[in-house]
Tab-separated table of C-alpha atoms and ligand atoms in Angstrom:
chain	number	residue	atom	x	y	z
Q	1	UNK	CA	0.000	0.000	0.000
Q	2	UNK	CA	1.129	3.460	-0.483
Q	3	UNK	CA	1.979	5.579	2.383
Q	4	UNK	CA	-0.096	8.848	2.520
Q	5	UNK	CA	2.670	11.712	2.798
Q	6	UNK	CA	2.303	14.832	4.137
Q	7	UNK	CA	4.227	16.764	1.278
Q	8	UNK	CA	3.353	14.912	-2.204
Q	9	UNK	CA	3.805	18.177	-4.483
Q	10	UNK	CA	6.916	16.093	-6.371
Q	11	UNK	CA	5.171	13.411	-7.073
Q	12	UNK	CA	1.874	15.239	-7.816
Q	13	UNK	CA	4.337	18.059	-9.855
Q	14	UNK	CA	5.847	14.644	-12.075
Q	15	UNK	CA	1.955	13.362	-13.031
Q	16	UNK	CA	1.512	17.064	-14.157
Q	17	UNK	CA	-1.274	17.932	-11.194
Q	18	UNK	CA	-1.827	21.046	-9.972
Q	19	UNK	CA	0.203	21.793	-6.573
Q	20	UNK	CA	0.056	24.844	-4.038
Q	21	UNK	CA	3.592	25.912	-5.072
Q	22	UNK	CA	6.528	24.252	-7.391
Q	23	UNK	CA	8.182	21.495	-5.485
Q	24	UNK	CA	12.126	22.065	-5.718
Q	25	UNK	CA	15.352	19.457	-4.515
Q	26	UNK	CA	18.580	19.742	-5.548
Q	27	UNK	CA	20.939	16.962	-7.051
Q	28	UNK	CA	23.729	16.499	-4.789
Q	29	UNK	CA	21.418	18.246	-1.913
Q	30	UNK	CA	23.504	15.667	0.497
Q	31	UNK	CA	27.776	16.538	0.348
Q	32	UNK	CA	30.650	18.122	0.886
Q	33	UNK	CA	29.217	21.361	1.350
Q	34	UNK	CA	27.693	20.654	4.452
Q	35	UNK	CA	29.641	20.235	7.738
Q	36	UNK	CA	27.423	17.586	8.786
Q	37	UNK	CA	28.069	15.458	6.049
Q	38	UNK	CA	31.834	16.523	6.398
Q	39	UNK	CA	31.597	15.022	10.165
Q	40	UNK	CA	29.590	11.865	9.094
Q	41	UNK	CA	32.096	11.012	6.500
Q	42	UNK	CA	35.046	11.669	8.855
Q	43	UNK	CA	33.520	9.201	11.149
Q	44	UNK	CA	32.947	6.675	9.000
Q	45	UNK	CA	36.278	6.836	7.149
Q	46	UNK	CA	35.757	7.131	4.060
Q	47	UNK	CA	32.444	8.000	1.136
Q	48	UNK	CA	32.547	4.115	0.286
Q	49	UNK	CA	31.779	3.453	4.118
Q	50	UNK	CA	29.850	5.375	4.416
Q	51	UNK	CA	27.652	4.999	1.504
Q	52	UNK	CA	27.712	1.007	2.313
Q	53	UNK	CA	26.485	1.427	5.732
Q	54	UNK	CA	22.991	2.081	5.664
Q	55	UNK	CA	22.201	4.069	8.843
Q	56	UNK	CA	24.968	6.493	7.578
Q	57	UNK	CA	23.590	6.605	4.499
Q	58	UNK	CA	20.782	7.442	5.870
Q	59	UNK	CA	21.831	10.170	8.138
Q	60	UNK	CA	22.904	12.039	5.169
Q	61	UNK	CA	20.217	11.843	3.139
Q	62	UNK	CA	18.369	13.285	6.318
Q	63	UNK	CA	21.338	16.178	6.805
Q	64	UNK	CA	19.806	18.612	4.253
Q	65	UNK	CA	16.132	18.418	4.989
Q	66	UNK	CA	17.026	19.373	8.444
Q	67	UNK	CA	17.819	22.302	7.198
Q	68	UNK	CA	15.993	23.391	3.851
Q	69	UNK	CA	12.496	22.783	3.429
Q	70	UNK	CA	13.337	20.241	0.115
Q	71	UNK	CA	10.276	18.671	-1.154
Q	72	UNK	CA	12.250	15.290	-1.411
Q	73	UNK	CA	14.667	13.273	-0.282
Q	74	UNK	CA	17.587	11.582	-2.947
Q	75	UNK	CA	19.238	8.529	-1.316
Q	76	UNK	CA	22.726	8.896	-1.066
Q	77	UNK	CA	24.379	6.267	-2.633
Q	78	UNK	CA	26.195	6.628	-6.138
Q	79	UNK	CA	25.692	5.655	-9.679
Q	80	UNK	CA	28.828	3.450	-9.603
Q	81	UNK	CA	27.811	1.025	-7.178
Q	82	UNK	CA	26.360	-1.452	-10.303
Q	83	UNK	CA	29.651	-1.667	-11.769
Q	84	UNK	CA	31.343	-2.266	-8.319
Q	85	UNK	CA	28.750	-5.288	-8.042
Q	86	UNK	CA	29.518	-6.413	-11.495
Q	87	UNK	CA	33.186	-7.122	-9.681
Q	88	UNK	CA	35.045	-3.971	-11.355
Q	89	UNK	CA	36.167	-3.144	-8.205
Q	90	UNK	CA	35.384	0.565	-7.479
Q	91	UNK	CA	37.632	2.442	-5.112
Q	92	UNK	CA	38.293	6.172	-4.775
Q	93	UNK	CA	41.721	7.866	-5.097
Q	94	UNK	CA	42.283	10.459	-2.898
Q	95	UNK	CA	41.515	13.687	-5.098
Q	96	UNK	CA	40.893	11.884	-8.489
Q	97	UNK	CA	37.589	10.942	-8.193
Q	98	UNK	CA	35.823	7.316	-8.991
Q	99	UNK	CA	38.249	4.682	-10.441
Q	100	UNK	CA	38.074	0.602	-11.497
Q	101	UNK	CA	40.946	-1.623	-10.737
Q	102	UNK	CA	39.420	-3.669	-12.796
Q	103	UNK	CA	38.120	-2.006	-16.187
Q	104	UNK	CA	36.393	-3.101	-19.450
Q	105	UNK	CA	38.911	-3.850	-22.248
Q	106	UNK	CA	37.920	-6.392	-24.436
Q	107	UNK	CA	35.322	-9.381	-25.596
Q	108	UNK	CA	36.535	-11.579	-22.433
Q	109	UNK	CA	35.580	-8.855	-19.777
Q	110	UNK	CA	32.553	-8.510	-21.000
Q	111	UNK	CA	31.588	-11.791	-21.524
Q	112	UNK	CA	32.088	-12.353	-17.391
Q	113	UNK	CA	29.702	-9.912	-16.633
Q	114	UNK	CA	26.332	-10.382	-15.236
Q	115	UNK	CA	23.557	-8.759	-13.693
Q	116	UNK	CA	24.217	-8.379	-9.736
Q	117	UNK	CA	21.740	-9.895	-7.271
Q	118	UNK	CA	20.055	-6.899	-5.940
Q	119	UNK	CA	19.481	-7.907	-2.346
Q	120	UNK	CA	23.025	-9.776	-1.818
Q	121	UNK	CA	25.628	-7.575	-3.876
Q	122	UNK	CA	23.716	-4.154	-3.603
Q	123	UNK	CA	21.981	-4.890	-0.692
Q	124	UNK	CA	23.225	-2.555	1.245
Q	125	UNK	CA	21.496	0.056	-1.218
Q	126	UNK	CA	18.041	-1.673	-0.425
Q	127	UNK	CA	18.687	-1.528	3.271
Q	128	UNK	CA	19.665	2.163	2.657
Q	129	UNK	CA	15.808	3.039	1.008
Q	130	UNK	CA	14.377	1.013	3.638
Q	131	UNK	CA	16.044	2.724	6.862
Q	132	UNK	CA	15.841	5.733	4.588
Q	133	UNK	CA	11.449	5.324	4.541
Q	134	UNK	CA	11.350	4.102	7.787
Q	135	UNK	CA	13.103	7.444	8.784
Q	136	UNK	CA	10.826	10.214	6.468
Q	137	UNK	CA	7.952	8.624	8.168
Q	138	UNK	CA	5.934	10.066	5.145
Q	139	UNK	CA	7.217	13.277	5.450
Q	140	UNK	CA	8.595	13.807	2.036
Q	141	UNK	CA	8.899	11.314	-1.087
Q	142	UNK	CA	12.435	9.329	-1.697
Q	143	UNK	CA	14.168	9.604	-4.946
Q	144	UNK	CA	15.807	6.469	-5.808
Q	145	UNK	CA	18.445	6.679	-9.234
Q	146	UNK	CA	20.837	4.709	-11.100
Q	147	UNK	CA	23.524	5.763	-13.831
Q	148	UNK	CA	22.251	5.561	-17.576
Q	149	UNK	CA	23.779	2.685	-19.434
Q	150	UNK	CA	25.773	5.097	-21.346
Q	151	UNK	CA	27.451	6.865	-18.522
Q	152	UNK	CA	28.066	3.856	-16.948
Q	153	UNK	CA	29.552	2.487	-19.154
Q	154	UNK	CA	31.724	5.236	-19.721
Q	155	UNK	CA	33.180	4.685	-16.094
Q	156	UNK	CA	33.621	1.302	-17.093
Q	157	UNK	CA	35.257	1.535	-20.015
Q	158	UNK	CA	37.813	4.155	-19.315
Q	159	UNK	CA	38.715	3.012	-15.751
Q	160	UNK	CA	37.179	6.385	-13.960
Q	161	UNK	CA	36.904	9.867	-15.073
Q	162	UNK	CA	37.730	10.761	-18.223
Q	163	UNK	CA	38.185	14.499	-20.202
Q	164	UNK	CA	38.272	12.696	-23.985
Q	165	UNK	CA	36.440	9.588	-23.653
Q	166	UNK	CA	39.104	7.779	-25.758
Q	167	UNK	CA	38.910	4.109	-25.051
Q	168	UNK	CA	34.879	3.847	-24.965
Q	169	UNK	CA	34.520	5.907	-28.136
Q	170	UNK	CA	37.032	3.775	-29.675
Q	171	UNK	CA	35.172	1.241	-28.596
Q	172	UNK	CA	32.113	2.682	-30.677
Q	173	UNK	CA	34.352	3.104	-33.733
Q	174	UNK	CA	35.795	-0.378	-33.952
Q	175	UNK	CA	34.017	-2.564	-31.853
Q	176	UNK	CA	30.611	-1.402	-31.872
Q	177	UNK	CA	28.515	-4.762	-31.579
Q	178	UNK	CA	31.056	-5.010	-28.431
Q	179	UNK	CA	29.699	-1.888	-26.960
Q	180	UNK	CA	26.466	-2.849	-27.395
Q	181	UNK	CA	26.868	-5.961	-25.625
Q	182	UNK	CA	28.347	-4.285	-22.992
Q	183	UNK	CA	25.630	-1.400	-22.862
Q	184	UNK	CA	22.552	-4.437	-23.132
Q	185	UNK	CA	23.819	-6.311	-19.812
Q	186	UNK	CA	24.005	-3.147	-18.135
Q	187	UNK	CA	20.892	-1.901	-19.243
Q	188	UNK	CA	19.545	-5.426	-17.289
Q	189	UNK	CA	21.325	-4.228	-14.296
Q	190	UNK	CA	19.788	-0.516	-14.422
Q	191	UNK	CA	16.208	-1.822	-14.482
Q	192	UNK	CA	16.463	-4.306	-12.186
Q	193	UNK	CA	18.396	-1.832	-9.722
Q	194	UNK	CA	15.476	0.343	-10.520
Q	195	UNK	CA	12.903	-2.073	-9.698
Q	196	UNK	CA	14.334	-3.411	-6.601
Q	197	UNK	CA	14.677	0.016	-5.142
Q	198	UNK	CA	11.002	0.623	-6.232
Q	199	UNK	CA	10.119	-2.859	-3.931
Q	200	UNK	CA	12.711	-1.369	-1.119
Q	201	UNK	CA	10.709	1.815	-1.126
Q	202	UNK	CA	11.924	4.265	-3.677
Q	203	UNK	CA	8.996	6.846	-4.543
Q	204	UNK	CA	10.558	8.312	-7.477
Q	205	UNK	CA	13.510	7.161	-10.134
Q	206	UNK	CA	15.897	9.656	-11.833
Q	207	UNK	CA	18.332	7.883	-14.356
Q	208	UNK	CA	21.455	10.084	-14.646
Q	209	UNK	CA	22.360	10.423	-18.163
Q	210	UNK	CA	25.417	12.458	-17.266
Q	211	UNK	CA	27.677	11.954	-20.330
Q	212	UNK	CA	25.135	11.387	-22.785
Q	213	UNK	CA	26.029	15.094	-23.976
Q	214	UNK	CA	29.455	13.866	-24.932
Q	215	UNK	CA	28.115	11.972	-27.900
Q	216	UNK	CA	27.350	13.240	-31.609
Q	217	UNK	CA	23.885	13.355	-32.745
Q	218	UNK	CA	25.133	9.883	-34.836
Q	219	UNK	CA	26.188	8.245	-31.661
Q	220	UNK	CA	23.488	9.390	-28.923
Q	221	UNK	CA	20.662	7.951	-30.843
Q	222	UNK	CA	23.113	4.606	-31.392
Q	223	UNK	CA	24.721	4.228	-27.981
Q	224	UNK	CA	22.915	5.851	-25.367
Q	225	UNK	CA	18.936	6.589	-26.425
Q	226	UNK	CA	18.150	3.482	-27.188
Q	227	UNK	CA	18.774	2.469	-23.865
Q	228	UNK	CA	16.981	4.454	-21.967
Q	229	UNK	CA	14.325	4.202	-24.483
Q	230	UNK	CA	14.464	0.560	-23.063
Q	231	UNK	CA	14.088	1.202	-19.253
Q	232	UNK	CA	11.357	3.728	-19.976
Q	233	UNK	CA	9.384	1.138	-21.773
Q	234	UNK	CA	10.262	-1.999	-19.518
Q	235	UNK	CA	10.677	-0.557	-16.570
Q	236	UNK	CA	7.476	-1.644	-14.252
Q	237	UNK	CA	6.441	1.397	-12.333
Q	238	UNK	CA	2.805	0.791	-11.534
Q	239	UNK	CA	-0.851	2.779	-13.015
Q	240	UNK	CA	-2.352	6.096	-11.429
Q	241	UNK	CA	-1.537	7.272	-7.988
Q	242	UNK	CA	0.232	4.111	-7.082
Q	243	UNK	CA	2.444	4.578	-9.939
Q	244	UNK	CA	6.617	5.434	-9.484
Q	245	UNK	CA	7.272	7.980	-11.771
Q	246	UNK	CA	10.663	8.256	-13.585
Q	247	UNK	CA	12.975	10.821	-14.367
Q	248	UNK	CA	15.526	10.760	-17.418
Q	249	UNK	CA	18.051	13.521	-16.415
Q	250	UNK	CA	20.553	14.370	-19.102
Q	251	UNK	CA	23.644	16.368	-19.257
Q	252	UNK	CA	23.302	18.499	-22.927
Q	253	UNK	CA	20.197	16.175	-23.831
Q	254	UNK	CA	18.803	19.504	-25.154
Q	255	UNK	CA	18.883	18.274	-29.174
Q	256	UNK	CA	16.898	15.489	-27.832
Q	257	UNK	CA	13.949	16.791	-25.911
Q	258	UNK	CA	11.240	15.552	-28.136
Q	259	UNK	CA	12.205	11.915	-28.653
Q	260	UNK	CA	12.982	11.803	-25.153
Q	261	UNK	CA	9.766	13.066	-23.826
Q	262	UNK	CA	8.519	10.219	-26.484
Q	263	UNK	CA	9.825	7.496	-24.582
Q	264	UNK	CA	7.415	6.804	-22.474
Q	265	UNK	CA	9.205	8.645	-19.310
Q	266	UNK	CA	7.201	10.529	-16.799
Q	267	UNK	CA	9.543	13.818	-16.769
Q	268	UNK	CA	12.448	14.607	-18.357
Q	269	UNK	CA	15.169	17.125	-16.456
Q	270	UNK	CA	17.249	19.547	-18.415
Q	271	UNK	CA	20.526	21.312	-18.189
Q	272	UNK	CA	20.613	24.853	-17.978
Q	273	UNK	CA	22.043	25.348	-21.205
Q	274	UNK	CA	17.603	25.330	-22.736
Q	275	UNK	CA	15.534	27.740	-22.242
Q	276	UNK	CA	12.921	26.072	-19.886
Q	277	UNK	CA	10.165	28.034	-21.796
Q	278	UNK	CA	11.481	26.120	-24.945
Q	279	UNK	CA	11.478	23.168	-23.641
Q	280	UNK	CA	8.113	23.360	-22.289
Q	281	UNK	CA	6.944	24.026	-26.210
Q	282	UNK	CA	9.000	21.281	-27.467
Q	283	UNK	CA	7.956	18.767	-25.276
Q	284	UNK	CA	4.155	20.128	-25.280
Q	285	UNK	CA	2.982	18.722	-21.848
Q	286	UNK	CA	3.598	14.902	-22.561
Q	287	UNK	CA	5.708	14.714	-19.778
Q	288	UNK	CA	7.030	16.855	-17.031
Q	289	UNK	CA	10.228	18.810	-16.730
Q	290	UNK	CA	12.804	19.164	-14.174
Q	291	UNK	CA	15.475	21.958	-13.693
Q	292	UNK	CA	17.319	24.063	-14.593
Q	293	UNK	CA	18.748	26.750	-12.557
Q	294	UNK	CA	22.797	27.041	-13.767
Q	295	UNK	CA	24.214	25.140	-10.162
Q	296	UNK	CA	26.979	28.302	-10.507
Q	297	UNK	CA	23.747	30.476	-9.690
Q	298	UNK	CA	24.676	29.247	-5.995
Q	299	UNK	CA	27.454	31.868	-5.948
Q	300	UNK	CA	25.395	35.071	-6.921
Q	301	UNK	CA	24.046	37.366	-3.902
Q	302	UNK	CA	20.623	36.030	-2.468
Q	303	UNK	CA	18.799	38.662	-4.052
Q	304	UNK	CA	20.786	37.201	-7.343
Q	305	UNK	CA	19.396	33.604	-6.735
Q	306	UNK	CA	16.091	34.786	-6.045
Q	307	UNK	CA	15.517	36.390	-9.153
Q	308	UNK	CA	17.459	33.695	-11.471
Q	309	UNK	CA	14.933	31.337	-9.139
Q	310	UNK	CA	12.209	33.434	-10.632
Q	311	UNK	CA	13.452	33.847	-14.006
Q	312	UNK	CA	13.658	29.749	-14.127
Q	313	UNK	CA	10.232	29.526	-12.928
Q	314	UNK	CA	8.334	32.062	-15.049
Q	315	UNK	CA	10.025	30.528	-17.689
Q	316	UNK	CA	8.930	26.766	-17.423
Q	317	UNK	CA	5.203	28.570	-16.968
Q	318	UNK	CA	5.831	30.901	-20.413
Q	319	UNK	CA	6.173	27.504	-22.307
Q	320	UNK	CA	3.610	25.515	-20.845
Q	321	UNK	CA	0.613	27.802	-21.492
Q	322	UNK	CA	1.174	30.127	-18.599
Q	323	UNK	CA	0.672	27.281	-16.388
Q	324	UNK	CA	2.953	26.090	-13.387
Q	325	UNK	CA	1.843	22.195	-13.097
Q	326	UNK	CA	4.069	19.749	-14.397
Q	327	UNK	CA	7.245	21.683	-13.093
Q	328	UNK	CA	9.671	20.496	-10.476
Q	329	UNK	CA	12.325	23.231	-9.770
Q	330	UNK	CA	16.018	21.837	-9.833
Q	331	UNK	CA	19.318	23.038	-10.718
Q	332	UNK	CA	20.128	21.637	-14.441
Q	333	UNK	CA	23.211	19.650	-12.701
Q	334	UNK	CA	24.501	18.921	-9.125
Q	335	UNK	CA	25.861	20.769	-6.545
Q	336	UNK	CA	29.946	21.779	-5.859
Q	337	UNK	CA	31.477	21.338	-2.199
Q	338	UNK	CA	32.099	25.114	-1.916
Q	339	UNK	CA	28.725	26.419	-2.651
Q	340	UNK	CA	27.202	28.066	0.584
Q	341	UNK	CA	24.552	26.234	2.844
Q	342	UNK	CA	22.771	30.093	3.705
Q	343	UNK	CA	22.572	30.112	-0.125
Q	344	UNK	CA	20.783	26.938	-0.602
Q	345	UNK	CA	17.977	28.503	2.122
Q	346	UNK	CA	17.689	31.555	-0.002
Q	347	UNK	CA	17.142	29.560	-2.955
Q	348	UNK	CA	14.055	27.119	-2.041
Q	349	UNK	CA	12.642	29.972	-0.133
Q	350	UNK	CA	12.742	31.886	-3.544
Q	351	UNK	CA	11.418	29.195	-5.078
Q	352	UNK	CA	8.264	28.288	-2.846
Q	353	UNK	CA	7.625	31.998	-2.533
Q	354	UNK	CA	7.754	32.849	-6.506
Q	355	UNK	CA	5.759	29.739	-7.359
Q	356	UNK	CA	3.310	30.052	-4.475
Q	357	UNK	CA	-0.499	29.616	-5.948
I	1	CP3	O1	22.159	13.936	-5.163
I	1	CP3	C1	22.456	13.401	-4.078
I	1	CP3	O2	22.554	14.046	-3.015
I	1	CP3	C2	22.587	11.888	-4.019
I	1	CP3	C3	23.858	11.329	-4.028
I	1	CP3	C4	24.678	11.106	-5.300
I	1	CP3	C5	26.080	10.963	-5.231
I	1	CP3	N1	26.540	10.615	-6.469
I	1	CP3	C6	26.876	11.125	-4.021
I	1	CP3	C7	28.324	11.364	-4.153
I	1	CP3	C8	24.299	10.898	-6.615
I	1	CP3	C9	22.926	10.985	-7.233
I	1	CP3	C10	25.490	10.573	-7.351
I	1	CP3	C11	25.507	10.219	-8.770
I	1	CP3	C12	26.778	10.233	-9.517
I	1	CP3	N2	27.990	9.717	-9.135
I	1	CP3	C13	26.921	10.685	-10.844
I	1	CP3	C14	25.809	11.225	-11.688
I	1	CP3	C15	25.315	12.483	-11.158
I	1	CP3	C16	25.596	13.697	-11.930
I	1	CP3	O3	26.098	14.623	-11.288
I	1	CP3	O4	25.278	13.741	-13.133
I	1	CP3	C17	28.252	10.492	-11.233
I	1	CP3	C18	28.859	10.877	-12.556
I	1	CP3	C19	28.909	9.861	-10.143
I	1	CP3	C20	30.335	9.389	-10.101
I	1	CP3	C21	31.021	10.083	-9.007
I	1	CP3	N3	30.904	9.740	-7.682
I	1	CP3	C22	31.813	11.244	-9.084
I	1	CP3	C23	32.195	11.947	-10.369
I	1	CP3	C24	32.160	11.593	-7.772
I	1	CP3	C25	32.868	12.834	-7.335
I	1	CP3	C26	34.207	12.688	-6.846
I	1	CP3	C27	34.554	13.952	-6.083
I	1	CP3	O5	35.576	13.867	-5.406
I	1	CP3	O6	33.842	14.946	-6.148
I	1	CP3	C28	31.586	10.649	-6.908
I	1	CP3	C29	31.664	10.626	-5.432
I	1	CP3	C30	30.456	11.164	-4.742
I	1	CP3	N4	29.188	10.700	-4.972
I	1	CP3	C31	30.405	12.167	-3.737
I	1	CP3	C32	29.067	12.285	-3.354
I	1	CP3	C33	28.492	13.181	-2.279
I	1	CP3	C34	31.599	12.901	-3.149
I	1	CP3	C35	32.235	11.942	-2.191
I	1	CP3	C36	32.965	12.576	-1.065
I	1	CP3	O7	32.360	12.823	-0.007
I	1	CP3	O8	34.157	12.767	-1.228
């Protein structure tokens, strides 16, 4: 049965019904910004620790609602936890960001992968969304997410971060039935990741399509659309109130907006490179949109975020027929470890008192 919440404007915002005022979170709303989270993670020794221990997890998926009125909770976890449980071995090196000791070269590395068991290998993530519920007490919705097939992949490919994406666009070049291997089995994982944080308790799915935007027209609609074309469509999310509605997020998915909002996803969330108001027209109220507030916004004045806040939000309602519904405020990527907690406040204040009905 669903739980009744007290604050459903996200989820009532993603099936395009009317709310009292826009609901707004923020990706990365848990991090490094946040003393809190900077205590937590000292504690616990590490972000992998942390983020495989569910009470901590937890804890700081709680820190920023304690302070911001957020309409929503993410769970803190990370996109890269699939591959880890795919055994690529994911480990962080101190000031480098994400890396694989053990990444995906050739036909014989992908051949030994398979789809993880969600409650053994990443059931630490389940645990997390169920501590997670048991702690918003209906309060606010939880977000649950995974990487996009293509992004993942990317990780996987090159070993960790990458500035060129050499080896995995090689990879498209000369071994593209290779890739696609590769991108089908983890396209298996994503859903049933999705799914089994749907059963765990997740209200709400964003897939991250970070590095989609990396790709030529030629090679998005190859490599990494027709993947999440798949989870839209397979994904089982459930009919009418009871149903979990999903978010494709994309980095620079801009050229794409109308296929994507074709897919069969519930709301699509945008960069700020668009004009919300454009997108809006372009995707003509089949689904609902998500963003886009440039995250560098977070180091203007107050009075600077307020009215970029406002800008963002009269925008959206300029495209969609002067209307609000079907909006959920965001910034159009995730937060930076030196952006200011007293600026997050004055940004969802701005936001719930612009949008207020
Ligand atoms: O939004 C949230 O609050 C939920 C938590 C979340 C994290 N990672 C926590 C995290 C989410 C949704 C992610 C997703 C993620 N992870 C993405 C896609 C999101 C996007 O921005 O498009 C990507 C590309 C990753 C891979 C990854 N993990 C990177 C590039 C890094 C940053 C490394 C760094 O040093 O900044 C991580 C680590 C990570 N994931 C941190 C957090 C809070 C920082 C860890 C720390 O405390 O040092």
């Amino acid at each position: 049965m669903p739980q009744t919440l007290a604050n459903d404007r996200l989820l009532r915002a993603l099936r395009r019904q009317p709310v009292d005022r826009t609901p707004v979170w923020l990706m990365r709303q848990a991090g490094r910004y946040l003393p809190e989270y900077r205590a937590t993670r000292a504690r616990a020794g590490s972000f992998l620790a942390m983020a495989k221990n569910p009470e901590l997890a937890c804890e700081v998926t709680l820190q920023p609602l304690r302070r911001f009125p957020l309409d929503a909770a993410i769970l803190f976890s990370d996109i890269l936890t699939v591959p880890d449980a795919m055994g690529l071995g994911l480990y962080f090196a101190e000031g480098e960001g994400p890396k694989f000791e053990r990444p995906i070269r050739d036909e014989a590395d992908v051949a030994r992968l398979a789809v993880p068991d969600m409650e053994t290998e990443l059931g630490y993530v389940m645990d997390a969304v169920r501590v997670i519920r048991r702690e918003l007490d209906g309060s606010v919705p939880l977000i649950g997410f995974s990487g996009s097939p293509w992004t993942l992949a990317c990780y996987m490919v090159e070993g960790g971060g990458s500035d060129n994406y050499s080896k995995i666009k090689a990879m498209a070049f000369n071994r593209p039935e290779l890739l696609h291997r590769l991108l089908g089995v983890v396209t298996e994982s994503v859903i049933a990741y999705l799914a089994a944080q749907r059963a765990a308790g997740a209200q709400a799915l964003q897939v991250f399509d970070t590095w989609g935007g990396v790709l030529s027209p030629t090679l998005y609609r190859e490599f990494s659309l027709p993947y999440l074309q798949r989870i839209a469509r397979e994904l089982e999310r459930g009919e009418g109130e009871d149903r979990t509605p999903l978010i494709l997020f994309g980095k620079g998915n801009a050229p794409y907006l109308e296929v994507l909002a074709a897919t069969g996803t519930d709301a699509v969330g945008v960069d700020w490179l668009v004009d919300l108001a454009e997108a809006a027209r372009r995707t003509g109220g089949k689904v609902a949109l998500q963003g886009n507030l440039d995250p560098a916004t977070l180091y203007g004045s107050p009075e600077a975020i307020a009215s970029e806040a406002a800008r963002v939000l009269d925008s959206y309602a300029e495209g969609n027929g002067g209307s609000r519904e079907g909006h959920v405020f965001n910034l159009g990527h995730g937060m930076s470890p030196d952006m200011s907690p007293e600026h997050v406040a004055a940004l969802v204040e701005a936001v719930h008192r612009h949008s207020a009905r």
